[in-house]
mmCIF file of C-alpha atoms and ligand atoms in Angstrom:
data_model
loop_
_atom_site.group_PDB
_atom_site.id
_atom_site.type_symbol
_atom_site.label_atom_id
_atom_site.label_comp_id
_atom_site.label_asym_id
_atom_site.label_seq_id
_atom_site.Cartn_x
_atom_site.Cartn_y
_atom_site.Cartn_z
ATOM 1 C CA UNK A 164 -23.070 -82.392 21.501
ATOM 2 C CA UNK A 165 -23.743 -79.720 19.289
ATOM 3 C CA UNK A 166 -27.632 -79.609 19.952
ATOM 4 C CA UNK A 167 -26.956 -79.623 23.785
ATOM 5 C CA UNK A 168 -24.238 -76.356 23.141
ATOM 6 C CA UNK A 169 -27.369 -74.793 21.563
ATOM 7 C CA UNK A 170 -29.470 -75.093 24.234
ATOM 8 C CA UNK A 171 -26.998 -73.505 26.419
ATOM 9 C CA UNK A 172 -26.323 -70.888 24.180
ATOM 10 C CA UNK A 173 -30.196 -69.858 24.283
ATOM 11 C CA UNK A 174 -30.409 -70.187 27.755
ATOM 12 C CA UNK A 175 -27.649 -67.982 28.759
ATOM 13 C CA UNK A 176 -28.583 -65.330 26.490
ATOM 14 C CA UNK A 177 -32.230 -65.209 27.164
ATOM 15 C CA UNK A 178 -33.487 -61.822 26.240
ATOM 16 C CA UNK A 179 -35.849 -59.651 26.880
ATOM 17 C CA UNK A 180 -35.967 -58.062 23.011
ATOM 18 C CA UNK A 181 -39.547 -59.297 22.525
ATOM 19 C CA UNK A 182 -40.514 -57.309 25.727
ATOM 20 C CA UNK A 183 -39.296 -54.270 24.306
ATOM 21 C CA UNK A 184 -40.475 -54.638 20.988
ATOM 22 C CA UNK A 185 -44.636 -54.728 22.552
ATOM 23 C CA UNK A 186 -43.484 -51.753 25.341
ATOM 24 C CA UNK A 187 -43.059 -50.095 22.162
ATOM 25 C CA UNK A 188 -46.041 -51.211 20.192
ATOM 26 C CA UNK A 189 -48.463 -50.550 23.186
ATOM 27 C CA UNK A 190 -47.014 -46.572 23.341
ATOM 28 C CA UNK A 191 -47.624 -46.450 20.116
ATOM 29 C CA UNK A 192 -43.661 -45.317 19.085
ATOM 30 C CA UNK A 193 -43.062 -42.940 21.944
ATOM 31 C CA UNK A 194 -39.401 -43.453 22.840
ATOM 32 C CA UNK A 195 -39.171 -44.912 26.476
ATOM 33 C CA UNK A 196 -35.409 -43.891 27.689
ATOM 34 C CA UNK A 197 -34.913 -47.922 27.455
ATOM 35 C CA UNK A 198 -35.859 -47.825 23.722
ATOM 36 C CA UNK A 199 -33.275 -45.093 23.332
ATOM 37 C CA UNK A 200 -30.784 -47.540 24.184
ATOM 38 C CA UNK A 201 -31.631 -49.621 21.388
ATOM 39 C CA UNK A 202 -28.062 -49.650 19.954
ATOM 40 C CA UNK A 203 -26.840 -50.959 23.154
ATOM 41 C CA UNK A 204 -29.503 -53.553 23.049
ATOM 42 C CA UNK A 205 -27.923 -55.235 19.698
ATOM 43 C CA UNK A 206 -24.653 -55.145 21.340
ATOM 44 C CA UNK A 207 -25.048 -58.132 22.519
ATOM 45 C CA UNK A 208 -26.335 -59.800 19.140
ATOM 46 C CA UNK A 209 -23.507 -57.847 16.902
ATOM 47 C CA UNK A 210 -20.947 -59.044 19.235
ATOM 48 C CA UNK A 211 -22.554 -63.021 19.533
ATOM 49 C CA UNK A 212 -23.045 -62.723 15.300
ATOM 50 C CA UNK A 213 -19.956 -61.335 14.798
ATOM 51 C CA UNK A 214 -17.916 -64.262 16.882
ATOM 52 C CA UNK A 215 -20.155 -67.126 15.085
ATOM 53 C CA UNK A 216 -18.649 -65.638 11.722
ATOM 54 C CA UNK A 217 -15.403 -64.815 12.654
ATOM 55 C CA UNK A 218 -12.269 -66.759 12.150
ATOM 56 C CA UNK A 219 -10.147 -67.036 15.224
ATOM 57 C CA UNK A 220 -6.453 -65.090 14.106
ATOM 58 C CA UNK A 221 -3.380 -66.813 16.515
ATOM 59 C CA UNK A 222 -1.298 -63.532 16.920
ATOM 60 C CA UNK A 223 2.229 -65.184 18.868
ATOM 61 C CA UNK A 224 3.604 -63.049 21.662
ATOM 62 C CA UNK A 225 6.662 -64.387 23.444
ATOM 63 C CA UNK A 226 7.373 -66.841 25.993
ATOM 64 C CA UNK A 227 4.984 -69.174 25.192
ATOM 65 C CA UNK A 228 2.290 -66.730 24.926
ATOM 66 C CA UNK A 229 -0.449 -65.901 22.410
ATOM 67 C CA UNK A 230 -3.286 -64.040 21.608
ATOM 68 C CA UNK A 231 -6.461 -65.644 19.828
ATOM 69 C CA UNK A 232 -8.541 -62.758 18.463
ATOM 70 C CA UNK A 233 -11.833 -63.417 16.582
ATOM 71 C CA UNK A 234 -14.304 -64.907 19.866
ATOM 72 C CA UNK A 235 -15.575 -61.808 22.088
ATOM 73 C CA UNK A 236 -12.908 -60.665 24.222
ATOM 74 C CA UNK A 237 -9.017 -60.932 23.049
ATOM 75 C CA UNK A 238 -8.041 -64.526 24.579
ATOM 76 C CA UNK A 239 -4.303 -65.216 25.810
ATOM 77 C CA UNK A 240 -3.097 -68.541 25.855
ATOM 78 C CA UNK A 241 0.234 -69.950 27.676
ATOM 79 C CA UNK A 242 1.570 -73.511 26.811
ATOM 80 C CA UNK A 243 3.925 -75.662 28.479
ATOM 81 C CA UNK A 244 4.575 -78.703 30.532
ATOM 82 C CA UNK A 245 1.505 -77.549 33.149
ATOM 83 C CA UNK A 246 -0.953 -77.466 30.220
ATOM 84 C CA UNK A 247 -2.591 -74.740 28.677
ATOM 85 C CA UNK A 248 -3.681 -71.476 30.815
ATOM 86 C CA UNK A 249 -5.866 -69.478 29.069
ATOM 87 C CA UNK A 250 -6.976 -66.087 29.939
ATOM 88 C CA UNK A 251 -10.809 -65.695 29.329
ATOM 89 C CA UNK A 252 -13.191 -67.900 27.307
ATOM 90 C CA UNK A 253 -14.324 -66.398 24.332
ATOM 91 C CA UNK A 254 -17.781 -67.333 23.073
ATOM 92 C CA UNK A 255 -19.113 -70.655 22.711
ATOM 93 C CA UNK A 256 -20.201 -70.519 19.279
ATOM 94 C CA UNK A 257 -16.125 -70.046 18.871
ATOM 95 C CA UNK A 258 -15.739 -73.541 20.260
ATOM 96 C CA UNK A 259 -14.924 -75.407 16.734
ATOM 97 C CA UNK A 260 -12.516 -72.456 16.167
ATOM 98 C CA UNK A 261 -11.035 -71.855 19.189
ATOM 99 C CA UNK A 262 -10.343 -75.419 19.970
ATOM 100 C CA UNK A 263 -8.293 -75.432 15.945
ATOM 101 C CA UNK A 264 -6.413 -72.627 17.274
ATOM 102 C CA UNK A 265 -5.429 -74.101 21.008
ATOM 103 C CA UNK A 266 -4.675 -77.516 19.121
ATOM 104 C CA UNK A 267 -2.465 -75.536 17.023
ATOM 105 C CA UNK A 268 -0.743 -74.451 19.761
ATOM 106 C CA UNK A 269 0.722 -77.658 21.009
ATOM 107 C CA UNK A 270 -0.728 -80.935 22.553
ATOM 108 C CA UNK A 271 -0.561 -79.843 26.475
ATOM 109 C CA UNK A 272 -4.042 -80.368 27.658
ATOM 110 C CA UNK A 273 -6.041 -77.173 28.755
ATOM 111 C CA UNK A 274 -5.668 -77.274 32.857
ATOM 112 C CA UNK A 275 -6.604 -73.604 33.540
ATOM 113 C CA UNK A 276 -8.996 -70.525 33.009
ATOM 114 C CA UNK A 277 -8.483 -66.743 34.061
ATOM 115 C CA UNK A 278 -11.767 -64.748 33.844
ATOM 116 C CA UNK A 279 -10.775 -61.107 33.550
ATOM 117 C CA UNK A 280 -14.807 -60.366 34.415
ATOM 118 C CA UNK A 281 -17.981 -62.160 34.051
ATOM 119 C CA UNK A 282 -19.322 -60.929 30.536
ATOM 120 C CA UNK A 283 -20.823 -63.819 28.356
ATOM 121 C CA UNK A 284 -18.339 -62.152 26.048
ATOM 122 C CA UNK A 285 -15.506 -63.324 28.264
ATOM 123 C CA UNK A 286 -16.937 -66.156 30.215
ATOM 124 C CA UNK A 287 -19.498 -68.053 27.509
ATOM 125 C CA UNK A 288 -16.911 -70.364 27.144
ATOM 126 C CA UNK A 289 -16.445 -71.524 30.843
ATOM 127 C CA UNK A 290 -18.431 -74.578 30.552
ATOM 128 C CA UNK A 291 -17.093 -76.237 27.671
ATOM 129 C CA UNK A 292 -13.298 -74.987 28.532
ATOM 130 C CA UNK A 293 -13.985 -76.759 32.028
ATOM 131 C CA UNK A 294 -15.498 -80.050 30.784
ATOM 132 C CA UNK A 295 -12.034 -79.984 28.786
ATOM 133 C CA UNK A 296 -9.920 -79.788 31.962
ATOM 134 C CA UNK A 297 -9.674 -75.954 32.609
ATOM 135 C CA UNK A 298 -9.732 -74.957 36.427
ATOM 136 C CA UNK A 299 -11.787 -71.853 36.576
ATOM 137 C CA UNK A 300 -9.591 -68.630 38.589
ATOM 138 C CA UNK A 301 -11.660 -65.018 38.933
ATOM 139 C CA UNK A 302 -12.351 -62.193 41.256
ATOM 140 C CA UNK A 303 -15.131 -63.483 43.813
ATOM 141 C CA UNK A 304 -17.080 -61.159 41.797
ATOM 142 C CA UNK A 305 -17.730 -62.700 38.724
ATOM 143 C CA UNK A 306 -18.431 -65.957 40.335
ATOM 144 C CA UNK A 307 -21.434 -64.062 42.427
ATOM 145 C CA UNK A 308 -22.646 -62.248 38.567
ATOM 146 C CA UNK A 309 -22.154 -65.595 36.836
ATOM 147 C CA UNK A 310 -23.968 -67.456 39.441
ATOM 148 C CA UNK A 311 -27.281 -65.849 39.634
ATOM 149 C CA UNK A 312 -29.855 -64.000 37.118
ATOM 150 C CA UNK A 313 -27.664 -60.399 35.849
ATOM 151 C CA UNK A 314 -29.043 -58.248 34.169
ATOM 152 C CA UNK A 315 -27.454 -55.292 31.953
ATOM 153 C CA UNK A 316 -29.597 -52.598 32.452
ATOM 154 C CA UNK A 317 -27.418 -50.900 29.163
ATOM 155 C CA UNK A 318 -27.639 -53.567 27.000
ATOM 156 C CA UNK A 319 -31.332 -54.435 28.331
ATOM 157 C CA UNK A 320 -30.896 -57.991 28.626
ATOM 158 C CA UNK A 321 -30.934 -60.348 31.021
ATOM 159 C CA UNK A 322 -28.512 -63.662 31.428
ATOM 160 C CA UNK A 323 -29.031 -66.745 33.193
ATOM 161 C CA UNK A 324 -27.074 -68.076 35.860
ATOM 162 C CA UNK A 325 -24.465 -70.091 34.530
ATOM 163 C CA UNK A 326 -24.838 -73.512 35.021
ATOM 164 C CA UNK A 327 -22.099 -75.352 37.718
ATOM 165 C CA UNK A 328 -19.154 -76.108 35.808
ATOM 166 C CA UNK A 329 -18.660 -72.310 34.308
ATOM 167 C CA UNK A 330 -18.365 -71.387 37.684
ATOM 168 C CA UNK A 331 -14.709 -70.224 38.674
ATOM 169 C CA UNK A 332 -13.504 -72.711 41.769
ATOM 170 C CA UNK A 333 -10.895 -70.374 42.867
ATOM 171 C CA UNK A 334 -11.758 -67.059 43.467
ATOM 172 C CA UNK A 335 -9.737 -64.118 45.646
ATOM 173 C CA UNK A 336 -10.435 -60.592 47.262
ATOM 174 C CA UNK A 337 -7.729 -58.825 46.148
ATOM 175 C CA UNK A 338 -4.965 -60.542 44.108
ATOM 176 C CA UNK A 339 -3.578 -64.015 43.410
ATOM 177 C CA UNK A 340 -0.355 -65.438 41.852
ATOM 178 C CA UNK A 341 -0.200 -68.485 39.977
ATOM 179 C CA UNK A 342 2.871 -70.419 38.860
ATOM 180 C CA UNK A 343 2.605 -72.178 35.786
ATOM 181 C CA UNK A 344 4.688 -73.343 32.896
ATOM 182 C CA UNK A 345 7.643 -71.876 34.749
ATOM 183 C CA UNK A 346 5.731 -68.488 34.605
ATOM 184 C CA UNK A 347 4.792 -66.488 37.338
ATOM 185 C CA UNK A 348 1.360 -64.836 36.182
ATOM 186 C CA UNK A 349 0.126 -62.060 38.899
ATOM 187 C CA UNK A 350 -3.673 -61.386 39.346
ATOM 188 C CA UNK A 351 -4.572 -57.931 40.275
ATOM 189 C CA UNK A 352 -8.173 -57.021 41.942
ATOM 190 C CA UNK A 353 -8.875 -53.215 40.705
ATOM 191 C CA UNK A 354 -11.741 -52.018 42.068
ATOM 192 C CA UNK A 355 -15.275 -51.155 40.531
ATOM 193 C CA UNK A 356 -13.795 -49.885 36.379
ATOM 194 C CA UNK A 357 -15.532 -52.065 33.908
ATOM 195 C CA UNK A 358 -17.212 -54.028 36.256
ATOM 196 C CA UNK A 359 -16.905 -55.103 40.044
ATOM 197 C CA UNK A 360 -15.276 -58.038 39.349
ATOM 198 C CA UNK A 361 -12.202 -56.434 36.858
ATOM 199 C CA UNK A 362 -8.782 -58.097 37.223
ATOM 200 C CA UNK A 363 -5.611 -57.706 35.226
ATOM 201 C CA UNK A 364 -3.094 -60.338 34.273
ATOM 202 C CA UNK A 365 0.595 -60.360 33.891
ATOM 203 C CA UNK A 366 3.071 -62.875 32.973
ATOM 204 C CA UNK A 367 5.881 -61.271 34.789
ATOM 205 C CA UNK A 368 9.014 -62.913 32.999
ATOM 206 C CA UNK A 369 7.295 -62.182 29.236
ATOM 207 C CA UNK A 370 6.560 -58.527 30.666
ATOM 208 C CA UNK A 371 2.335 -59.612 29.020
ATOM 209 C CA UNK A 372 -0.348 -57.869 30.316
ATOM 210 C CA UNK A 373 -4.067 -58.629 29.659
ATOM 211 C CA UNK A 374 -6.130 -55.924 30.584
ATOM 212 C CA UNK A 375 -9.381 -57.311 30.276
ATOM 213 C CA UNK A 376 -12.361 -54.732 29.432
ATOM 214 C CA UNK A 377 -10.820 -52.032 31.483
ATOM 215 C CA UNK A 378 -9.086 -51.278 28.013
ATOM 216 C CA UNK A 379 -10.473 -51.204 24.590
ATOM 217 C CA UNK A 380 -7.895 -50.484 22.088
ATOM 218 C CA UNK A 381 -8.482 -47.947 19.877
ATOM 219 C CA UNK A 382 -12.431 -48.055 20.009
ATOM 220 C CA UNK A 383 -14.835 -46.192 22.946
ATOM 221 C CA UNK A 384 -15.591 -48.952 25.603
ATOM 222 C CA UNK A 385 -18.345 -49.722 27.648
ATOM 223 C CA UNK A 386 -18.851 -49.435 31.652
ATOM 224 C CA UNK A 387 -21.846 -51.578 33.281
ATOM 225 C CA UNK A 388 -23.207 -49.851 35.495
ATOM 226 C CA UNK A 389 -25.709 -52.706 36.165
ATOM 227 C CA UNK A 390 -22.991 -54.863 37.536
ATOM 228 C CA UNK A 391 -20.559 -51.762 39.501
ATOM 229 C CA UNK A 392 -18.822 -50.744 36.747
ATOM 230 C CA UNK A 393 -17.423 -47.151 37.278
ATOM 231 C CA UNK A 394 -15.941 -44.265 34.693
ATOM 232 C CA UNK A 395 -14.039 -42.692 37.542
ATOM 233 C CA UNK A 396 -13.272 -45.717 38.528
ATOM 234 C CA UNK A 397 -11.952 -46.916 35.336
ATOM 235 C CA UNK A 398 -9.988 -44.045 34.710
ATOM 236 C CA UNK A 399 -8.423 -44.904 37.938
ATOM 237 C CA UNK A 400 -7.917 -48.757 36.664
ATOM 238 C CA UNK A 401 -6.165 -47.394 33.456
ATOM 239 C CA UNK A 402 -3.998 -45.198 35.583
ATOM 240 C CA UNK A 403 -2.813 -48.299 37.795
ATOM 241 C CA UNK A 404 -2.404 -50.147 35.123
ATOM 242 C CA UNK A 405 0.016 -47.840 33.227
ATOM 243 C CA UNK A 406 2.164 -47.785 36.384
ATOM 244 C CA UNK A 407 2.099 -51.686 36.612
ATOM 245 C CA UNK A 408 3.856 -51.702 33.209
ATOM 246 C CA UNK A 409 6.823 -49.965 30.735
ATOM 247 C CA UNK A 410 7.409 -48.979 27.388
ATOM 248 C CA UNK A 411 8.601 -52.712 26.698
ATOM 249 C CA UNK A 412 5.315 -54.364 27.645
ATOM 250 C CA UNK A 413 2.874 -56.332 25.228
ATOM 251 C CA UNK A 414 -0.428 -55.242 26.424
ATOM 252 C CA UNK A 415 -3.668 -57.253 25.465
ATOM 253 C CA UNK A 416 -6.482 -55.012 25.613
ATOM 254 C CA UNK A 417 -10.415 -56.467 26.176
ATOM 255 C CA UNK A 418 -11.328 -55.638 23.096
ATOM 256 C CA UNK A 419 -9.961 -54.098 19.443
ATOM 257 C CA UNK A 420 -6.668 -54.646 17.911
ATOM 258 C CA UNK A 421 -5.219 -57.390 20.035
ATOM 259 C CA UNK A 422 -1.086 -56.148 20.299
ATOM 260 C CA UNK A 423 -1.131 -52.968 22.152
ATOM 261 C CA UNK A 424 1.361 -51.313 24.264
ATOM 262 C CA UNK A 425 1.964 -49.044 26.838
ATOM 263 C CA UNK A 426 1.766 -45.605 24.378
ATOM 264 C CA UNK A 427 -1.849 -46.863 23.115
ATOM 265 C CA UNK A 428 -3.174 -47.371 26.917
ATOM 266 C CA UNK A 429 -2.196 -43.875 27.633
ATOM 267 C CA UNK A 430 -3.854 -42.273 24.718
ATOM 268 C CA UNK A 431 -6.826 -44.347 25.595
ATOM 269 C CA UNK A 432 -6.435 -43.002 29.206
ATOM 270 C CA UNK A 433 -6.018 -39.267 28.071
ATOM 271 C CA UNK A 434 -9.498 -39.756 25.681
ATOM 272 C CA UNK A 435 -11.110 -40.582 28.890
ATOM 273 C CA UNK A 436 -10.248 -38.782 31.106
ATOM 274 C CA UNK A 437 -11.123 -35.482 28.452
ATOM 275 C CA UNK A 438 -14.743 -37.051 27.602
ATOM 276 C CA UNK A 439 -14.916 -37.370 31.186
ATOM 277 C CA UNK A 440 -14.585 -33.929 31.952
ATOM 278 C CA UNK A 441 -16.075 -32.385 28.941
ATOM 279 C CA UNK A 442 -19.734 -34.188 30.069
ATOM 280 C CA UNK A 443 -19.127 -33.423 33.599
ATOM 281 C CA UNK A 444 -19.131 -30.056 32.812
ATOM 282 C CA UNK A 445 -22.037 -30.047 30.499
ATOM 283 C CA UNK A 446 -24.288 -31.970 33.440
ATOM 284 C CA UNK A 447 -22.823 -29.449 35.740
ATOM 285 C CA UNK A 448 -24.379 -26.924 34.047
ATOM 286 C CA UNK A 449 -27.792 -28.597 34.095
ATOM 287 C CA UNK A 450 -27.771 -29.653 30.937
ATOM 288 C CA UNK A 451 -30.206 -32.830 30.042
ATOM 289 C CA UNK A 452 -28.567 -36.544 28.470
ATOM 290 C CA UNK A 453 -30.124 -35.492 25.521
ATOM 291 C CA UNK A 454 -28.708 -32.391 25.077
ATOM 292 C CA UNK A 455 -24.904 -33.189 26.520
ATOM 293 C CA UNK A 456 -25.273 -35.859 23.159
ATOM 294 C CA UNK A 457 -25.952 -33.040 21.263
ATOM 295 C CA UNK A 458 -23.280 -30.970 22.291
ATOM 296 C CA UNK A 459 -20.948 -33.367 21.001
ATOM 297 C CA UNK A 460 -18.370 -33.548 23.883
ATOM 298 C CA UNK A 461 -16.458 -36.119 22.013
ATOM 299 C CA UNK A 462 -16.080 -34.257 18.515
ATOM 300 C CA UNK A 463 -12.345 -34.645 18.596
ATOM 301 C CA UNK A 464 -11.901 -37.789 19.537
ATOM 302 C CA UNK A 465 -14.810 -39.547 17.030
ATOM 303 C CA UNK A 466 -12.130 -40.203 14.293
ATOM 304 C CA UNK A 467 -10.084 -42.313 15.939
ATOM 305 C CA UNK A 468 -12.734 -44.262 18.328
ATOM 306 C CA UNK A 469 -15.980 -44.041 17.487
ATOM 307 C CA UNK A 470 -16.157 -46.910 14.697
ATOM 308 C CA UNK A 471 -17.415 -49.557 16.748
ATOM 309 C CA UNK A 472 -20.355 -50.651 18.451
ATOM 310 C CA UNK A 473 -19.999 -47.972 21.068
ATOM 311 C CA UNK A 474 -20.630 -45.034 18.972
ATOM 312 C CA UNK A 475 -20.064 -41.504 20.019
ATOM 313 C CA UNK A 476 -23.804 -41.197 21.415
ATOM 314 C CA UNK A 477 -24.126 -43.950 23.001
ATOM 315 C CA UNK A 478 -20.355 -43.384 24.492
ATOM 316 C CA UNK A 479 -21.558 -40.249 25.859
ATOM 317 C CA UNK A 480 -24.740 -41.427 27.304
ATOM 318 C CA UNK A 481 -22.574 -43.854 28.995
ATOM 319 C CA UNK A 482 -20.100 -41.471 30.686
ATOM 320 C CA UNK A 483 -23.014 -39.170 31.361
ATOM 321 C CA UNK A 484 -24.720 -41.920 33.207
ATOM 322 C CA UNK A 485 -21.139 -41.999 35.823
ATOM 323 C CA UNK A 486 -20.465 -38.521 36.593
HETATM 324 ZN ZN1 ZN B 639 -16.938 -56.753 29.410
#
């Protein structure tokens, strides 16, 4: 079993590093604007590395509800009677770890699987999580970008279509409700942000909402572009989001600290929405990628969110890149 996960974990994250490496060889070390990106390249790896050494944390919410932090993307989990619905997959090099956690959980079977996007951070886990019982749920979306060869033009790699099982079955336009475990969980469609294929979800009764990646928590997120991903448009995401919720909601951001709330999403709103404008105005004034970077339109909000793998550079390329 384990051999066979191996295989799929090369296969899905087949990449093109080698590529680069002789592109730069054969230029003999001039900097191609890909090789510039070389920080968003090893995203992918950090993030994969990071989950393969990472012990999965069970952080309880209420009603039912947890979050399992420690495998890619912050995973929710809701028990009961219906079986376990889990909100994004998590890596699969998690698996040994995130099945300890689920099993700690309670012994309801897994029966269901929100994808909040298709990112392998999010969605590496589908086939597994499916061969253990889980129906597959996303925006029609991320079954098209799981389904065929994506690439990520920002992280310069390339993934494989996933194979049949990780597919989502049930997939919607616009927005979906699902009743489960006596819980009415509301699926919300929100336009290119993060992605195309970005939807929110909220367990209405336990007043939980997971955010997917439209909302890193305390740390500067990424937009892919390659897959209609949009910083206008996820400003616009964050903004619907804050009026889908209140000061007494538990809100599970994509990535960073797992418990947020409704204070946190706004500051991360207001940060973006700044940076937004402050390298607008920079390319407005003709000014080149290279030098908006080194005008450091992000100076006062490095502190606080720059000390992850997005770092204030490669943050600004990124928003530079979307207005
Ligand atoms: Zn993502």
């Amino acid at each position: 079993m384990k051999s066979s996960k191996e295989t799929l974990l090369s296969r899905r994250n087949f990449c093109l590093c080698c590529v680069g490496a002789a592109t730069f060889a054969a230029t003999g070390g001039w900097l191609t604007p890909r090789e510039a990106f070389a920080e968003a390249r090893g995203l992918v790896t950090l993030i994969k590395d990071s989950a393969a050494a990472s012990e999965v944390t069970t952080h309880s919410l209420r009603n039912n509800i947890s979050v399992l932090e420690g495998s890619g993307g912050n995973i929710a989990v809701l028990t009961g009677s219906d079986g376990k619905v889990l909100v994004d997959a998590g890596i699969s090099v998690s698996r040994p770890r995130l099945t300890k956690a689920l099993d700690a959980l309670g012994k309801d079977p897994i029966t269901h699987l929100v994808n909040t996007h298709w990112h392998f951070d999010h969605a590496d886990g589908n086939e597994w999580l499916h061969a253990a019982g889980a129906r597959i749920i996303a925006h029609e979306n991320t079954r098209k970008h799981l389904s065929g060869i994506q690439r990520v033009e920002d992280w310069d790699y390339n993934f494989l279509p996933a194979p049949h099982g990780a597919l989502p079955a049930d997939t919607f336009a616009k927005d979906h409700k699902l009743i489960l475990n006596g819980a009415t969980i509301s699926l919300q469609y929100h336009g290119p942000a993060h992605t195309d294929g970005d939807i929110t979800v909220h367990f209405t009764e336990a007043n939980v909402f997971h955010t997917g990646d439209i909302y890193w928590n305390g740390i500067y997120p990424f937009t892919d572009y390659s897959t209609g991903g949009s910083i206008d448009g996820k400003i616009k995401a964050t903004e619907t989001c804050l009026a889908a919720i209140n000061d007494d909601t538990i809100v599970i951001p994509g990535h960073g600290k797992p418990v947020s709330n409704k204070a946190e999403l706004k500051d991360y709103r207001d940060m973006l929405v700044a940076i937004r404008d402050n390298v607008a105005k920079l390319k407005k004034q003709g000014k080149s990628r290279d030098e908006t970077v080194a005008a450091k339109p992000t100076a006062d909000f490095d502190a606080k969110w720059g000390q992850f793998v997005i770092d204030p550079g490669f943050f600004t390329r990124l928003v530079y890149e979307g207005v």
